Short mmCIF file of N, CA and C in Angstrom, two decimals:
data_model
loop_
_atom_site.label_atom_id
_atom_site.label_comp_id
_atom_site.label_asym_id
_atom_site.label_seq_id
_atom_site.Cartn_x
_atom_site.Cartn_y
_atom_site.Cartn_z
N MET A 1 12.87 9.51 -21.71
CA MET A 1 11.41 9.77 -21.62
C MET A 1 10.70 8.28 -21.82
N ASN A 2 9.70 8.10 -20.85
CA ASN A 2 9.35 6.68 -20.98
C ASN A 2 7.77 6.75 -21.69
N ILE A 3 7.78 6.38 -22.82
CA ILE A 3 6.69 6.54 -23.76
C ILE A 3 5.70 5.48 -23.47
N ALA A 4 4.53 5.68 -23.36
CA ALA A 4 3.51 4.49 -23.25
C ALA A 4 2.75 4.30 -24.50
N PHE A 5 2.27 5.44 -25.40
CA PHE A 5 1.66 5.51 -26.46
C PHE A 5 2.22 6.54 -27.47
N LYS A 6 2.49 6.25 -28.63
CA LYS A 6 2.75 7.25 -29.67
C LYS A 6 1.74 7.33 -30.82
N THR A 7 1.38 8.39 -31.17
CA THR A 7 0.52 8.60 -32.25
C THR A 7 1.19 9.35 -33.33
N GLU A 8 0.50 9.85 -34.35
CA GLU A 8 1.08 10.73 -35.43
C GLU A 8 1.60 11.94 -34.94
N ARG A 9 0.99 12.49 -33.94
CA ARG A 9 1.29 13.97 -33.56
C ARG A 9 1.68 13.94 -31.96
N LEU A 10 1.28 13.09 -31.27
CA LEU A 10 1.60 13.29 -29.77
C LEU A 10 2.31 11.91 -29.06
N LEU A 11 2.96 12.18 -28.07
CA LEU A 11 3.50 11.34 -27.36
C LEU A 11 2.63 11.26 -25.97
N ILE A 12 2.43 10.06 -25.48
CA ILE A 12 1.44 10.03 -24.25
C ILE A 12 2.61 9.17 -23.28
N ARG A 13 3.04 9.78 -22.42
CA ARG A 13 4.17 9.13 -21.58
C ARG A 13 3.83 9.22 -20.00
N PHE A 14 4.71 8.25 -19.48
CA PHE A 14 4.59 8.43 -18.07
C PHE A 14 4.93 9.63 -17.45
N ALA A 15 4.37 10.17 -16.27
CA ALA A 15 4.93 11.40 -15.60
C ALA A 15 6.30 11.05 -14.88
N GLN A 16 7.04 12.04 -14.88
CA GLN A 16 8.18 12.25 -14.12
C GLN A 16 8.22 13.30 -13.23
N ILE A 17 8.88 13.23 -12.08
CA ILE A 17 9.07 14.27 -11.10
C ILE A 17 9.37 15.61 -11.69
N ALA A 18 10.25 15.60 -12.75
CA ALA A 18 10.57 16.66 -13.50
C ALA A 18 9.50 17.57 -14.10
N ASP A 19 8.29 16.57 -14.33
CA ASP A 19 7.00 17.46 -14.83
C ASP A 19 6.25 18.41 -13.98
N ALA A 20 6.81 18.47 -12.69
CA ALA A 20 5.96 19.04 -11.65
C ALA A 20 5.66 20.58 -11.97
N GLY A 21 6.62 21.22 -12.79
CA GLY A 21 6.41 22.72 -13.02
C GLY A 21 5.27 22.80 -14.08
N GLU A 22 5.23 21.91 -15.09
CA GLU A 22 4.12 21.88 -16.04
C GLU A 22 2.72 21.62 -15.41
N LEU A 23 2.79 20.55 -14.64
CA LEU A 23 1.64 20.14 -13.89
C LEU A 23 1.02 21.19 -13.06
N LEU A 24 2.10 22.01 -12.25
CA LEU A 24 1.55 23.07 -11.51
C LEU A 24 0.90 24.10 -12.41
N LYS A 25 1.27 24.55 -13.59
CA LYS A 25 0.62 25.46 -14.50
C LYS A 25 -0.73 25.05 -14.82
N LEU A 26 -0.67 23.68 -15.32
CA LEU A 26 -1.93 23.15 -15.77
C LEU A 26 -3.12 23.08 -14.63
N VAL A 27 -2.80 22.56 -13.45
CA VAL A 27 -3.93 22.38 -12.40
C VAL A 27 -4.27 23.83 -11.91
N ASN A 28 -3.62 24.83 -12.23
CA ASN A 28 -3.94 26.11 -11.63
C ASN A 28 -4.67 26.95 -12.67
N GLN A 29 -4.77 26.47 -13.91
CA GLN A 29 -5.53 27.12 -15.00
C GLN A 29 -6.97 27.36 -14.48
N ALA A 30 -7.66 28.58 -14.86
CA ALA A 30 -8.92 28.79 -14.58
C ALA A 30 -9.90 27.74 -15.12
N ASN A 31 -9.66 27.25 -16.53
CA ASN A 31 -10.62 26.23 -16.86
C ASN A 31 -10.49 24.74 -16.35
N PHE A 32 -9.22 24.54 -15.73
CA PHE A 32 -9.08 23.19 -15.06
C PHE A 32 -9.85 23.36 -13.72
N ILE A 33 -9.61 24.45 -13.04
CA ILE A 33 -10.34 24.65 -11.70
C ILE A 33 -11.86 24.47 -11.87
N LYS A 34 -12.26 25.27 -12.95
CA LYS A 34 -13.78 25.14 -13.34
C LYS A 34 -14.41 23.84 -13.49
N TYR A 35 -13.72 23.18 -14.31
CA TYR A 35 -14.32 21.79 -14.96
C TYR A 35 -13.86 20.67 -14.26
N ILE A 36 -12.87 20.77 -13.51
CA ILE A 36 -12.04 19.63 -12.92
C ILE A 36 -12.23 19.90 -11.42
N GLY A 37 -11.71 20.94 -10.83
CA GLY A 37 -11.80 21.30 -9.53
C GLY A 37 -10.35 21.72 -9.14
N ASP A 38 -10.25 22.35 -8.01
CA ASP A 38 -9.02 22.77 -7.27
C ASP A 38 -8.46 21.40 -6.59
N LYS A 39 -7.29 21.04 -7.07
CA LYS A 39 -6.78 19.90 -6.46
C LYS A 39 -5.76 20.35 -5.31
N GLY A 40 -5.62 21.54 -5.00
CA GLY A 40 -4.85 21.67 -3.79
C GLY A 40 -3.41 21.66 -4.17
N ILE A 41 -3.15 21.97 -5.38
CA ILE A 41 -1.67 21.92 -5.79
C ILE A 41 -1.15 23.24 -6.13
N HIS A 42 -0.56 23.81 -4.98
CA HIS A 42 -0.08 25.28 -5.21
C HIS A 42 1.32 25.54 -5.12
N THR A 43 1.99 24.75 -4.96
CA THR A 43 3.61 25.01 -4.91
C THR A 43 4.24 23.74 -5.80
N LEU A 44 5.46 24.03 -6.00
CA LEU A 44 6.11 22.82 -6.85
C LEU A 44 6.20 21.64 -5.95
N ASP A 45 6.42 21.67 -4.74
CA ASP A 45 6.40 20.50 -3.99
C ASP A 45 5.11 19.96 -4.05
N ASP A 46 4.04 20.54 -3.89
CA ASP A 46 2.67 19.86 -3.98
C ASP A 46 2.51 19.10 -5.32
N ALA A 47 3.04 19.64 -6.51
CA ALA A 47 2.99 18.99 -7.72
C ALA A 47 3.86 17.76 -7.57
N LYS A 48 5.08 17.83 -7.27
CA LYS A 48 5.93 16.63 -7.04
C LYS A 48 5.05 15.45 -6.30
N LYS A 49 4.58 15.86 -5.10
CA LYS A 49 3.82 14.92 -4.28
C LYS A 49 2.68 14.26 -5.22
N TYR A 50 1.95 15.25 -5.81
CA TYR A 50 0.82 14.58 -6.52
C TYR A 50 1.12 13.76 -7.70
N ILE A 51 2.25 14.01 -8.31
CA ILE A 51 2.97 12.98 -9.32
C ILE A 51 3.08 11.66 -8.59
N LYS A 52 3.77 11.75 -7.53
CA LYS A 52 4.15 10.51 -6.72
C LYS A 52 2.94 9.75 -6.34
N ASP A 53 1.75 10.45 -5.78
CA ASP A 53 0.58 10.00 -4.97
C ASP A 53 -0.35 9.53 -6.08
N SER A 54 -0.37 10.30 -7.24
CA SER A 54 -1.52 10.08 -8.15
C SER A 54 -1.14 9.49 -9.33
N PHE A 55 -0.07 9.92 -9.98
CA PHE A 55 0.24 9.37 -11.22
C PHE A 55 1.05 7.87 -11.15
N ILE A 56 2.09 8.01 -10.37
CA ILE A 56 2.99 6.95 -10.17
C ILE A 56 2.30 5.92 -9.36
N ALA A 57 1.57 6.26 -8.24
CA ALA A 57 0.90 5.17 -7.53
C ALA A 57 -0.12 4.46 -8.26
N ALA A 58 -0.79 5.17 -9.10
CA ALA A 58 -1.99 4.72 -9.68
C ALA A 58 -1.40 3.57 -10.73
N HIS A 59 -0.21 3.84 -11.43
CA HIS A 59 0.11 2.84 -12.29
C HIS A 59 0.74 1.62 -11.55
N LYS A 60 1.27 1.74 -10.37
CA LYS A 60 1.60 0.80 -9.74
C LYS A 60 0.59 -0.22 -8.97
N GLU A 61 -0.57 0.41 -8.65
CA GLU A 61 -1.86 -0.20 -8.15
C GLU A 61 -2.72 -0.79 -9.05
N HIS A 62 -2.97 -0.04 -9.95
CA HIS A 62 -4.06 -0.49 -11.18
C HIS A 62 -3.37 -1.05 -12.45
N GLY A 63 -2.13 -0.65 -12.70
CA GLY A 63 -1.55 -0.86 -13.99
C GLY A 63 -1.94 0.05 -15.23
N PHE A 64 -2.70 1.08 -14.56
CA PHE A 64 -2.98 2.23 -15.50
C PHE A 64 -3.07 3.46 -14.71
N GLY A 65 -3.36 4.69 -15.22
CA GLY A 65 -3.53 5.84 -14.45
C GLY A 65 -3.25 7.13 -15.46
N PRO A 66 -2.95 8.11 -14.96
CA PRO A 66 -2.72 9.37 -15.76
C PRO A 66 -1.32 9.27 -16.39
N TYR A 67 -1.13 9.94 -17.54
CA TYR A 67 0.02 10.15 -18.43
C TYR A 67 0.08 11.69 -18.76
N MET A 68 1.31 11.98 -19.02
CA MET A 68 1.49 13.22 -19.74
C MET A 68 1.38 13.32 -21.22
N ILE A 69 0.75 14.20 -21.78
CA ILE A 69 0.59 14.42 -23.32
C ILE A 69 1.59 15.49 -23.72
N THR A 70 2.63 15.16 -24.75
CA THR A 70 3.56 16.07 -25.34
C THR A 70 3.55 16.00 -26.70
N LEU A 71 3.81 16.99 -27.35
CA LEU A 71 4.19 16.96 -28.77
C LEU A 71 5.38 16.11 -29.02
N HIS A 72 5.73 15.96 -30.13
CA HIS A 72 6.90 15.30 -30.56
C HIS A 72 8.16 16.02 -30.11
N ASP A 73 8.06 17.27 -29.89
CA ASP A 73 9.13 18.18 -29.58
C ASP A 73 9.46 18.09 -28.19
N GLU A 74 8.46 17.41 -27.24
CA GLU A 74 8.53 17.13 -25.86
C GLU A 74 7.70 18.43 -25.12
N THR A 75 7.15 19.29 -25.94
CA THR A 75 6.44 20.35 -25.24
C THR A 75 5.09 19.60 -24.58
N VAL A 76 5.01 19.89 -23.34
CA VAL A 76 3.88 19.23 -22.66
C VAL A 76 2.71 20.02 -22.98
N VAL A 77 1.54 19.38 -23.38
CA VAL A 77 0.45 20.05 -23.62
C VAL A 77 -0.80 19.58 -22.68
N GLY A 78 -0.65 18.61 -21.94
CA GLY A 78 -1.79 18.19 -20.85
C GLY A 78 -1.60 16.96 -20.30
N ILE A 79 -2.64 16.39 -19.81
CA ILE A 79 -2.80 14.91 -19.06
C ILE A 79 -3.89 14.17 -19.69
N VAL A 80 -3.85 13.02 -19.69
CA VAL A 80 -4.77 12.14 -20.04
C VAL A 80 -4.58 10.80 -19.38
N GLY A 81 -5.74 10.10 -18.88
CA GLY A 81 -5.56 8.93 -18.32
C GLY A 81 -6.70 8.26 -18.06
N PHE A 82 -6.71 6.95 -17.42
CA PHE A 82 -7.66 6.15 -16.98
C PHE A 82 -7.56 6.39 -15.48
N TYR A 83 -8.76 6.64 -15.10
CA TYR A 83 -8.92 6.78 -13.41
C TYR A 83 -9.86 5.85 -12.74
N GLN A 84 -9.34 5.20 -11.74
CA GLN A 84 -10.21 4.17 -11.14
C GLN A 84 -10.91 4.91 -10.11
N ARG A 85 -12.10 5.29 -10.04
CA ARG A 85 -12.84 6.04 -9.01
C ARG A 85 -13.77 5.02 -8.23
N ALA A 86 -13.71 5.28 -7.04
CA ALA A 86 -14.53 4.39 -6.02
C ALA A 86 -16.02 4.39 -6.45
N THR A 87 -16.52 5.46 -7.07
CA THR A 87 -17.91 5.41 -7.27
C THR A 87 -18.26 4.88 -8.71
N MET A 88 -17.45 4.40 -9.54
CA MET A 88 -17.38 3.88 -10.71
C MET A 88 -16.95 2.32 -10.98
N GLN A 89 -17.77 1.49 -11.43
CA GLN A 89 -17.47 0.00 -11.70
C GLN A 89 -16.20 -0.01 -12.69
N HIS A 90 -16.03 0.77 -13.90
CA HIS A 90 -14.96 0.80 -14.62
C HIS A 90 -14.16 2.15 -14.71
N PRO A 91 -13.07 1.94 -15.13
CA PRO A 91 -12.14 3.04 -15.14
C PRO A 91 -12.72 4.26 -15.92
N ASP A 92 -12.39 5.43 -15.51
CA ASP A 92 -13.08 6.84 -16.07
C ASP A 92 -11.90 7.31 -17.07
N LEU A 93 -12.30 7.83 -18.11
CA LEU A 93 -11.10 8.43 -19.00
C LEU A 93 -11.30 10.03 -18.85
N GLY A 94 -10.22 10.71 -18.45
CA GLY A 94 -10.17 11.94 -18.15
C GLY A 94 -9.07 12.66 -18.85
N PHE A 95 -9.18 13.98 -19.16
CA PHE A 95 -8.02 14.64 -19.75
C PHE A 95 -8.29 16.18 -19.55
N ALA A 96 -7.08 16.78 -19.47
CA ALA A 96 -6.96 18.22 -19.56
C ALA A 96 -5.87 18.80 -20.24
N LEU A 97 -6.19 19.90 -20.87
CA LEU A 97 -4.98 20.51 -21.82
C LEU A 97 -4.72 21.81 -21.46
N LYS A 98 -3.43 22.13 -21.50
CA LYS A 98 -3.07 23.47 -21.21
C LYS A 98 -3.67 24.52 -22.24
N VAL A 99 -3.71 25.83 -21.66
CA VAL A 99 -4.27 26.85 -22.47
C VAL A 99 -3.62 27.09 -23.91
N GLY A 100 -4.30 27.27 -24.97
CA GLY A 100 -3.74 27.23 -26.16
C GLY A 100 -3.67 26.04 -26.94
N PHE A 101 -4.13 24.93 -26.28
CA PHE A 101 -3.97 23.70 -27.00
C PHE A 101 -5.46 23.00 -27.00
N GLU A 102 -6.21 23.50 -25.98
CA GLU A 102 -7.58 22.88 -25.81
C GLU A 102 -8.51 22.94 -26.91
N LYS A 103 -8.36 23.70 -28.00
CA LYS A 103 -9.23 23.82 -29.07
C LYS A 103 -8.91 23.33 -30.39
N ARG A 104 -7.76 22.37 -30.32
CA ARG A 104 -7.07 21.98 -31.56
C ARG A 104 -7.77 20.59 -31.90
N ASP A 105 -8.16 20.66 -33.11
CA ASP A 105 -8.88 19.42 -33.50
C ASP A 105 -8.00 18.04 -33.44
N ILE A 106 -6.64 18.17 -33.39
CA ILE A 106 -5.93 16.92 -33.49
C ILE A 106 -6.06 16.26 -32.21
N PHE A 107 -6.28 16.76 -31.20
CA PHE A 107 -6.44 16.12 -29.92
C PHE A 107 -7.58 15.15 -29.67
N LEU A 108 -8.61 15.51 -30.34
CA LEU A 108 -9.81 14.75 -30.42
C LEU A 108 -9.51 13.27 -30.96
N LYS A 109 -8.77 13.27 -32.23
CA LYS A 109 -8.39 12.14 -32.82
C LYS A 109 -7.42 11.39 -32.16
N GLN A 110 -6.61 12.17 -31.61
CA GLN A 110 -5.45 11.22 -30.93
C GLN A 110 -5.98 10.75 -29.51
N LEU A 111 -6.74 11.39 -28.87
CA LEU A 111 -7.48 10.93 -27.59
C LEU A 111 -8.25 9.77 -27.93
N GLN A 112 -8.96 9.69 -28.90
CA GLN A 112 -9.83 8.54 -29.30
C GLN A 112 -8.80 7.54 -29.45
N TYR A 113 -7.68 7.67 -30.12
CA TYR A 113 -6.83 6.33 -30.24
C TYR A 113 -6.41 5.93 -29.04
N PHE A 114 -6.13 6.77 -28.25
CA PHE A 114 -5.68 6.44 -26.68
C PHE A 114 -6.63 5.55 -25.96
N TYR A 115 -8.03 6.06 -26.26
CA TYR A 115 -9.07 5.47 -25.48
C TYR A 115 -9.18 3.96 -26.17
N ILE A 116 -9.20 4.04 -27.35
CA ILE A 116 -9.46 2.53 -28.14
C ILE A 116 -8.20 1.60 -27.58
N THR A 117 -7.16 1.99 -28.01
CA THR A 117 -6.00 1.36 -27.70
C THR A 117 -5.84 0.96 -25.97
N GLY A 118 -6.16 1.87 -25.15
CA GLY A 118 -6.34 1.58 -23.81
C GLY A 118 -7.23 0.46 -23.28
N ILE A 119 -8.40 0.39 -23.95
CA ILE A 119 -9.45 -0.45 -23.47
C ILE A 119 -9.37 -1.96 -24.16
N ASN A 120 -8.37 -2.04 -24.95
CA ASN A 120 -8.28 -3.42 -25.81
C ASN A 120 -7.12 -4.07 -25.23
#
């Protein structure tokens, strides 16, 4: 596991192809589609390609990008990252959490740490 950030409760790590199954579940949740959009990821192969083309490629090109969020027991709970968007001058912070984790207060504090650490 390649950890980028570690907080008291979460690990924020680089995505791996092995994360494709969890990513597939996340991006097809109703709330993900409603608030972020349909990414067209409908198969395990689509998810693997997305990890390569979005997660891994962004880190290679920009030095930052999306990460996987896990609990310390390695349970995947979502994604977070800085995204370089063509319409924005500076990177954008985005995140999505799996159903059951989205309303836990621990994430706000931990994501604030990620944001502050990431911009410094």
